[in-house]
mmCIF file of C-alpha atoms in Angstrom:
data_model
loop_
_atom_site.group_PDB
_atom_site.id
_atom_site.type_symbol
_atom_site.label_atom_id
_atom_site.label_comp_id
_atom_site.label_asym_id
_atom_site.label_seq_id
_atom_site.Cartn_x
_atom_site.Cartn_y
_atom_site.Cartn_z
ATOM 1 C CA MET M 49 0.037 -0.011 -0.265
ATOM 2 C CA THR M 50 1.356 3.519 -0.859
ATOM 3 C CA VAL M 51 1.379 6.535 1.292
ATOM 4 C CA ASP M 52 -1.283 8.296 -0.324
ATOM 5 C CA SER M 53 -3.807 5.053 -0.409
ATOM 6 C CA ARG M 54 -2.907 4.857 3.469
ATOM 7 C CA VAL M 55 -3.696 8.543 3.836
ATOM 8 C CA ALA M 56 -6.829 8.168 1.596
ATOM 9 C CA GLU M 57 -7.865 5.423 3.842
ATOM 10 C CA VAL M 58 -7.444 7.113 7.153
ATOM 11 C CA ARG M 59 -9.279 9.923 5.773
ATOM 12 C CA ARG M 60 -12.149 7.590 4.771
ATOM 13 C CA HIS M 61 -12.541 6.224 8.237
ATOM 14 C CA GLU M 62 -12.470 9.490 9.680
ATOM 15 C CA LEU M 63 -15.054 11.038 7.646
ATOM 16 C CA ALA M 64 -17.093 7.717 8.206
ATOM 17 C CA ALA M 65 -16.767 8.456 12.236
ATOM 18 C CA PHE M 66 -17.665 12.402 11.619
ATOM 19 C CA LEU M 67 -20.899 11.608 9.706
ATOM 20 C CA ARG M 68 -22.063 9.172 12.417
ATOM 21 C CA SER M 69 -21.021 11.407 15.246
ATOM 22 C CA ARG M 70 -23.199 14.237 13.693
ATOM 23 C CA ARG M 71 -26.040 11.729 12.649
ATOM 24 C CA GLU M 72 -26.145 10.749 16.259
ATOM 25 C CA ARG M 73 -26.488 14.288 17.513
ATOM 26 C CA ILE M 74 -29.869 14.924 15.599
ATOM 27 C CA THR M 75 -33.057 14.027 17.047
ATOM 28 C CA PRO M 76 -35.952 13.075 14.672
ATOM 29 C CA ASP M 77 -38.213 15.919 15.689
ATOM 30 C CA GLN M 78 -35.431 18.287 14.609
ATOM 31 C CA VAL M 79 -36.156 17.497 10.966
ATOM 32 C CA GLY M 80 -39.788 16.915 11.406
ATOM 33 C CA LEU M 81 -39.641 13.105 11.506
ATOM 34 C CA PRO M 82 -42.116 11.310 13.891
ATOM 35 C CA ILE M 83 -40.087 9.701 16.999
ATOM 36 C CA GLY M 84 -42.772 6.522 17.369
ATOM 37 C CA GLY M 85 -41.455 3.126 18.048
ATOM 38 C CA ARG M 86 -38.209 2.024 20.175
ATOM 39 C CA ARG M 87 -34.980 3.518 18.524
ATOM 40 C CA ARG M 88 -31.976 1.261 19.352
ATOM 41 C CA THR M 89 -29.306 4.080 18.481
ATOM 42 C CA PRO M 90 -29.378 7.934 19.289
ATOM 43 C CA GLY M 91 -30.317 10.311 16.672
ATOM 44 C CA LEU M 92 -31.176 9.416 12.928
ATOM 45 C CA ARG M 93 -31.191 6.552 11.325
ATOM 46 C CA ARG M 94 -28.693 6.016 8.322
ATOM 47 C CA GLU M 95 -31.784 5.522 6.313
ATOM 48 C CA GLU M 96 -33.501 8.627 7.367
ATOM 49 C CA VAL M 97 -30.182 10.778 6.799
ATOM 50 C CA ALA M 98 -30.334 8.983 3.071
ATOM 51 C CA GLN M 99 -33.873 10.096 2.660
ATOM 52 C CA LEU M 100 -33.771 13.582 3.697
ATOM 53 C CA ALA M 101 -30.367 13.963 2.066
ATOM 54 C CA GLY M 102 -31.823 12.395 -1.286
ATOM 55 C CA VAL M 103 -29.352 10.050 -1.761
ATOM 56 C CA GLY M 104 -29.236 6.211 -1.811
ATOM 57 C CA VAL M 105 -29.534 4.354 1.516
ATOM 58 C CA THR M 106 -26.963 1.687 0.475
ATOM 59 C CA TRP M 107 -24.385 4.361 -0.980
ATOM 60 C CA TYR M 108 -25.125 6.372 2.195
ATOM 61 C CA THR M 109 -24.117 3.178 4.208
ATOM 62 C CA TRP M 110 -20.983 2.751 2.534
ATOM 63 C CA LEU M 111 -19.907 6.318 3.151
ATOM 64 C CA GLU M 112 -20.684 5.806 6.843
ATOM 65 C CA GLN M 113 -18.255 2.271 6.548
ATOM 66 C CA GLY M 114 -15.535 4.195 5.089
ATOM 67 C CA ARG M 115 -15.460 2.546 1.553
ATOM 68 C CA ASP M 116 -13.697 3.766 -1.280
ATOM 69 C CA ILE M 117 -16.254 5.826 -2.866
ATOM 70 C CA ASN M 118 -16.603 9.455 -4.438
ATOM 71 C CA ALA M 119 -19.002 11.826 -3.172
ATOM 72 C CA SER M 120 -19.706 14.730 -5.418
ATOM 73 C CA GLU M 121 -20.033 18.300 -3.956
ATOM 74 C CA GLN M 122 -23.921 18.703 -4.695
ATOM 75 C CA VAL M 123 -24.279 15.448 -2.587
ATOM 76 C CA LEU M 124 -22.085 16.616 0.296
ATOM 77 C CA ASP M 125 -24.158 19.718 0.384
ATOM 78 C CA ALA M 126 -27.239 17.792 0.759
ATOM 79 C CA ILE M 127 -25.908 15.710 3.834
ATOM 80 C CA SER M 128 -24.081 18.803 5.193
ATOM 81 C CA ARG M 129 -27.703 20.459 5.208
ATOM 82 C CA THR M 130 -29.521 17.173 6.859
ATOM 83 C CA LEU M 131 -26.927 16.966 9.354
ATOM 84 C CA ARG M 132 -26.923 20.805 10.190
ATOM 85 C CA LEU M 133 -23.379 21.269 10.033
ATOM 86 C CA ASP M 134 -22.049 24.781 11.042
ATOM 87 C CA PRO M 135 -19.575 26.442 8.557
ATOM 88 C CA HIS M 136 -16.494 24.690 10.454
ATOM 89 C CA GLU M 137 -17.949 21.322 10.070
ATOM 90 C CA HIS M 138 -19.107 22.044 6.482
ATOM 91 C CA THR M 139 -15.714 22.749 5.253
ATOM 92 C CA HIS M 140 -14.328 19.894 7.420
ATOM 93 C CA LEU M 141 -16.868 17.415 5.454
ATOM 94 C CA PHE M 142 -15.704 18.705 2.256
ATOM 95 C CA THR M 143 -11.771 18.110 3.235
ATOM 96 C CA LEU M 144 -12.334 14.611 4.595
ATOM 97 C CA ALA M 145 -14.244 13.770 1.233
ATOM 98 C CA GLY M 146 -11.270 15.036 -0.633
ATOM 99 C CA ALA M 147 -13.673 17.530 -2.462
ATOM 100 C CA PRO M 148 -12.832 21.254 -3.426
ATOM 101 C CA GLU M 149 -13.154 23.902 -0.906
ATOM 102 C CA PRO M 150 -16.933 25.087 -0.628
ATOM 103 C CA PRO M 151 -17.513 27.933 -2.649
ATOM 104 C CA LEU M 152 -19.064 30.035 0.042
ATOM 105 C CA GLU M 153 -16.129 29.334 2.534
ATOM 106 C CA LYS M 154 -13.552 30.434 -0.032
ATOM 107 C CA ASP M 155 -15.412 33.668 -1.081
ATOM 108 C CA CYS M 156 -15.327 34.496 2.519
ATOM 109 C CA LYS M 157 -11.591 34.048 2.996
ATOM 110 C CA LEU M 158 -10.959 36.440 0.026
ATOM 111 C CA LEU M 159 -12.255 39.095 2.377
ATOM 112 C CA SER M 160 -9.168 40.943 4.154
ATOM 113 C CA GLN M 161 -9.369 42.695 7.177
ATOM 114 C CA ASN M 162 -9.378 45.937 5.530
ATOM 115 C CA VAL M 163 -12.715 45.293 3.966
ATOM 116 C CA HIS M 164 -14.102 44.600 7.321
ATOM 117 C CA ARG M 165 -12.455 47.447 8.700
ATOM 118 C CA MET M 166 -13.694 49.722 5.720
ATOM 119 C CA MET M 167 -17.550 48.618 6.537
ATOM 120 C CA ASP M 168 -17.104 49.530 10.386
ATOM 121 C CA LYS M 169 -15.846 53.026 9.130
ATOM 122 C CA LEU M 170 -18.740 53.796 6.804
ATOM 123 C CA GLU M 171 -21.655 53.223 9.704
ATOM 124 C CA PRO M 172 -24.261 54.424 9.922
ATOM 125 C CA PHE M 173 -24.477 53.721 6.309
ATOM 126 C CA PRO M 174 -25.303 49.977 5.942
ATOM 127 C CA VAL M 175 -22.965 47.690 3.838
ATOM 128 C CA CYS M 176 -22.546 44.472 2.855
ATOM 129 C CA VAL M 177 -20.399 42.098 0.781
ATOM 130 C CA ARG M 178 -22.034 39.698 -1.828
ATOM 131 C CA ASN M 179 -20.938 37.397 -4.452
ATOM 132 C CA ALA M 180 -22.618 36.853 -7.997
ATOM 133 C CA ARG M 181 -24.385 33.939 -6.186
ATOM 134 C CA CYS M 182 -26.026 36.362 -4.040
ATOM 135 C CA ASP M 183 -24.571 35.254 -0.674
ATOM 136 C CA ILE M 184 -23.804 37.723 1.949
ATOM 137 C CA LEU M 185 -20.283 37.301 2.740
ATOM 138 C CA ALA M 186 -20.011 40.170 5.493
ATOM 139 C CA TYR M 187 -22.049 42.966 6.477
ATOM 140 C CA ASN M 188 -21.641 45.809 9.125
ATOM 141 C CA ARG M 189 -23.701 46.515 12.185
ATOM 142 C CA ALA M 190 -25.856 49.004 10.222
ATOM 143 C CA TYR M 191 -26.893 46.732 7.845
ATOM 144 C CA ASP M 192 -27.684 44.155 10.527
ATOM 145 C CA TRP M 193 -30.069 46.760 11.896
ATOM 146 C CA LEU M 194 -31.349 47.412 8.714
ATOM 147 C CA MET M 195 -32.408 43.845 7.821
ATOM 148 C CA GLY M 196 -33.859 42.870 11.454
ATOM 149 C CA GLY M 197 -30.911 40.467 12.511
ATOM 150 C CA LEU M 198 -28.836 38.655 10.123
ATOM 151 C CA ASP M 199 -26.666 37.574 13.115
ATOM 152 C CA ASP M 200 -29.601 34.983 13.842
ATOM 153 C CA ILE M 201 -29.582 33.780 10.520
ATOM 154 C CA PRO M 202 -27.609 30.556 9.674
ATOM 155 C CA PHE M 203 -24.597 31.111 7.816
ATOM 156 C CA GLU M 204 -25.817 28.767 4.839
ATOM 157 C CA ASP M 205 -28.993 30.892 4.699
ATOM 158 C CA ARG M 206 -27.424 34.423 4.580
ATOM 159 C CA ASN M 207 -28.328 34.704 0.896
ATOM 160 C CA THR M 208 -30.435 37.469 -0.348
ATOM 161 C CA LEU M 209 -32.609 35.449 -2.712
ATOM 162 C CA ILE M 210 -33.398 32.867 -0.086
ATOM 163 C CA GLN M 211 -34.229 35.696 2.413
ATOM 164 C CA CYS M 212 -36.512 37.682 0.267
ATOM 165 C CA LEU M 213 -38.170 34.680 -0.909
ATOM 166 C CA THR M 214 -38.871 32.818 2.284
ATOM 167 C CA ASN M 215 -38.328 35.143 5.063
ATOM 168 C CA PRO M 216 -41.643 37.062 6.079
ATOM 169 C CA GLU M 217 -39.570 39.521 7.901
ATOM 170 C CA TRP M 218 -37.408 40.546 5.069
ATOM 171 C CA ARG M 219 -40.834 40.862 2.773
ATOM 172 C CA ARG M 220 -42.243 43.519 5.731
ATOM 173 C CA ARG M 221 -38.947 45.498 5.428
ATOM 174 C CA LEU M 222 -39.085 45.910 1.581
ATOM 175 C CA PRO M 223 -42.201 47.831 0.522
ATOM 176 C CA ASP M 224 -41.160 47.483 -3.326
ATOM 177 C CA TRP M 225 -40.351 43.579 -2.863
ATOM 178 C CA GLU M 226 -43.072 42.709 -5.670
ATOM 179 C CA LEU M 227 -41.242 45.102 -8.176
ATOM 180 C CA ASN M 228 -37.636 44.125 -7.050
ATOM 181 C CA VAL M 229 -37.691 40.664 -6.569
ATOM 182 C CA PRO M 230 -38.426 39.800 -10.081
ATOM 183 C CA ARG M 231 -35.209 41.788 -11.289
ATOM 184 C CA ALA M 232 -33.459 40.168 -8.451
ATOM 185 C CA VAL M 233 -34.466 36.848 -9.711
ATOM 186 C CA ALA M 234 -33.635 37.885 -13.602
ATOM 187 C CA GLY M 235 -29.955 39.331 -12.667
ATOM 188 C CA PHE M 236 -29.404 36.047 -10.817
ATOM 189 C CA ARG M 237 -30.052 33.879 -14.069
ATOM 190 C CA ALA M 238 -27.816 36.165 -16.184
ATOM 191 C CA ALA M 239 -25.129 35.620 -13.873
ATOM 192 C CA MET M 240 -25.696 31.994 -13.486
ATOM 193 C CA ALA M 241 -24.833 31.621 -17.450
ATOM 194 C CA GLU M 242 -20.930 31.860 -16.224
ATOM 195 C CA HIS M 243 -21.458 29.077 -13.686
ATOM 196 C CA ILE M 244 -24.185 26.943 -15.258
ATOM 197 C CA ALA M 245 -22.626 23.734 -14.187
ATOM 198 C CA GLU M 246 -21.546 24.527 -10.800
ATOM 199 C CA PRO M 247 -23.021 22.738 -7.880
ATOM 200 C CA ALA M 248 -23.493 25.235 -5.478
ATOM 201 C CA TRP M 249 -25.460 27.371 -8.111
ATOM 202 C CA LYS M 250 -27.131 24.435 -9.176
ATOM 203 C CA ASN M 251 -27.857 23.312 -5.681
ATOM 204 C CA LEU M 252 -29.341 27.007 -4.778
ATOM 205 C CA VAL M 253 -31.776 27.141 -7.631
ATOM 206 C CA LYS M 254 -33.096 23.526 -6.690
ATOM 207 C CA ARG M 255 -33.396 24.715 -2.947
ATOM 208 C CA LEU M 256 -35.624 27.982 -4.402
ATOM 209 C CA ARG M 257 -37.509 25.889 -6.532
ATOM 210 C CA GLN M 258 -38.624 23.764 -3.994
ATOM 211 C CA GLU M 259 -39.199 26.253 -1.025
ATOM 212 C CA SER M 260 -40.616 29.591 -3.205
ATOM 213 C CA GLU M 261 -43.622 28.726 -5.720
ATOM 214 C CA LEU M 262 -42.882 32.308 -6.931
ATOM 215 C CA PHE M 263 -39.301 31.528 -7.603
ATOM 216 C CA GLU M 264 -40.418 28.391 -9.616
ATOM 217 C CA ARG M 265 -42.804 30.505 -11.713
ATOM 218 C CA MET M 266 -40.513 33.041 -12.406
ATOM 219 C CA TRP M 267 -37.642 30.742 -13.312
ATOM 220 C CA LYS M 268 -39.693 29.136 -16.003
ATOM 221 C CA GLU M 269 -40.294 32.472 -17.416
ATOM 222 C CA HIS M 270 -36.524 32.659 -18.272
ATOM 223 C CA ASP M 271 -36.053 36.514 -17.747
ATOM 224 C CA VAL M 272 -32.547 38.082 -17.539
ATOM 225 C CA THR M 273 -31.228 41.343 -16.907
ATOM 226 C CA SER M 274 -28.058 43.095 -16.283
ATOM 227 C CA GLU M 275 -29.407 46.007 -14.758
ATOM 228 C CA ARG M 276 -28.610 46.843 -11.003
ATOM 229 C CA ILE M 277 -31.143 48.025 -8.616
ATOM 230 C CA VAL M 278 -29.342 51.436 -7.712
ATOM 231 C CA LEU M 279 -32.402 52.908 -5.532
ATOM 232 C CA LYS M 280 -34.329 51.268 -2.675
ATOM 233 C CA ARG M 281 -36.818 51.508 -0.244
ATOM 234 C CA TYR M 282 -36.839 49.876 3.442
ATOM 235 C CA LEU M 283 -39.469 49.968 6.026
ATOM 236 C CA HIS M 284 -37.930 49.638 9.570
ATOM 237 C CA PRO M 285 -40.251 48.746 12.300
ATOM 238 C CA ASP M 286 -38.687 51.495 14.559
ATOM 239 C CA VAL M 287 -38.181 54.572 12.329
ATOM 240 C CA GLY M 288 -40.388 53.966 9.180
ATOM 241 C CA LEU M 289 -39.472 54.421 5.970
ATOM 242 C CA LEU M 290 -36.020 54.645 4.543
ATOM 243 C CA ARG M 291 -34.395 55.427 1.155
ATOM 244 C CA PHE M 292 -30.870 54.300 -0.050
ATOM 245 C CA GLU M 293 -28.895 54.941 -3.140
ATOM 246 C CA PHE M 294 -26.719 52.037 -3.755
ATOM 247 C CA SER M 295 -22.952 52.014 -4.971
ATOM 248 C CA TYR M 296 -21.099 49.059 -5.693
ATOM 249 C CA LEU M 297 -17.379 48.451 -5.337
ATOM 250 C CA TYR M 298 -15.870 44.963 -6.773
ATOM 251 C CA LEU M 299 -13.225 43.643 -4.897
ATOM 252 C CA GLY M 300 -10.822 43.205 -7.645
ATOM 253 C CA ARG M 301 -10.293 43.556 -11.774
ATOM 254 C CA ARG M 302 -12.261 40.324 -12.515
ATOM 255 C CA SER M 303 -13.896 39.670 -9.113
ATOM 256 C CA GLU M 304 -17.466 38.764 -8.700
ATOM 257 C CA ILE M 305 -17.439 40.032 -5.244
ATOM 258 C CA SER M 306 -18.748 43.533 -4.825
ATOM 259 C CA LEU M 307 -18.908 45.740 -1.651
ATOM 260 C CA ALA M 308 -22.677 47.440 -1.573
ATOM 261 C CA THR M 309 -22.942 50.696 0.087
ATOM 262 C CA LEU M 310 -26.369 51.881 1.060
ATOM 263 C CA THR M 311 -26.212 55.948 0.999
ATOM 264 C CA PRO M 312 -29.194 57.679 2.324
ATOM 265 C CA ALA M 313 -31.107 59.081 -0.664
ATOM 266 C CA ASP M 314 -32.545 62.167 1.215
ATOM 267 C CA GLU M 315 -31.935 64.124 4.572
ATOM 268 C CA GLU M 316 -34.943 62.492 6.083
ATOM 269 C CA THR M 317 -33.444 58.924 5.814
ATOM 270 C CA ALA M 318 -30.100 60.175 7.029
ATOM 271 C CA ALA M 319 -31.592 61.793 10.251
ATOM 272 C CA LYS M 320 -33.205 58.345 10.951
ATOM 273 C CA LEU M 321 -29.966 56.175 11.263
ATOM 274 C CA PRO M 322 -28.542 55.703 14.655
ATOM 275 C CA SER M 323 -25.818 57.662 15.850
ATOM 276 C CA SER M 324 -23.930 54.452 17.092
ATOM 277 C CA PHE M 325 -24.141 50.580 16.976
#
């Protein structure tokens, strides 16, 4: 046995143990399954994880047994969501499986401390950093205040399309929701042309089609646009209507990651922003 094959074998056994430990900490009621009947093992059964992740029971069993099989990024993403892995566990899963680094974590690592300091200095103006897939990679406290608590949203759900289409609180804060969401979906479809075969993009589309009837309908219409929304209104529960102009700064010559600064569009909005956070 070569050194590489021994390393691969150790990694597979570590992956198997990691999956078992994470499966055993999830209770059936946490994922909407009935508890009924006596369970010999804590947490979920292998067949339940396989069913929830949309993979074959035999295949998932082999994965937990440390067999020499390959797992795609799409399958690993599904297993990660089913087992409710946090960002560090998610990356660990990909590493043990020998898969490329998850795109979202990779994008986050591209943000330097200078970008974070810049966002802090721009307060009380709300600022966020997003990639082309609409994932929110970073934000300042003013943006968290504006949107009602991004800190409370799981890392993997911090995506503007997911939140706009599935989070009622976001919809309440966007008075022009019905006008802007179709434009956002059309912009997302146009951006996806450069990433048509990438698992992270396909997984996001699959999730949105399952969780939002509106997205499913708009996706079938195949509308596209490259036009940015430069003026948006927000309805904050404490201060009322706010109007902002958007400015976009791309973090690199060919980068798809942009820093969006929301500048008050009028004096009334500027006066309503908190003086400190």
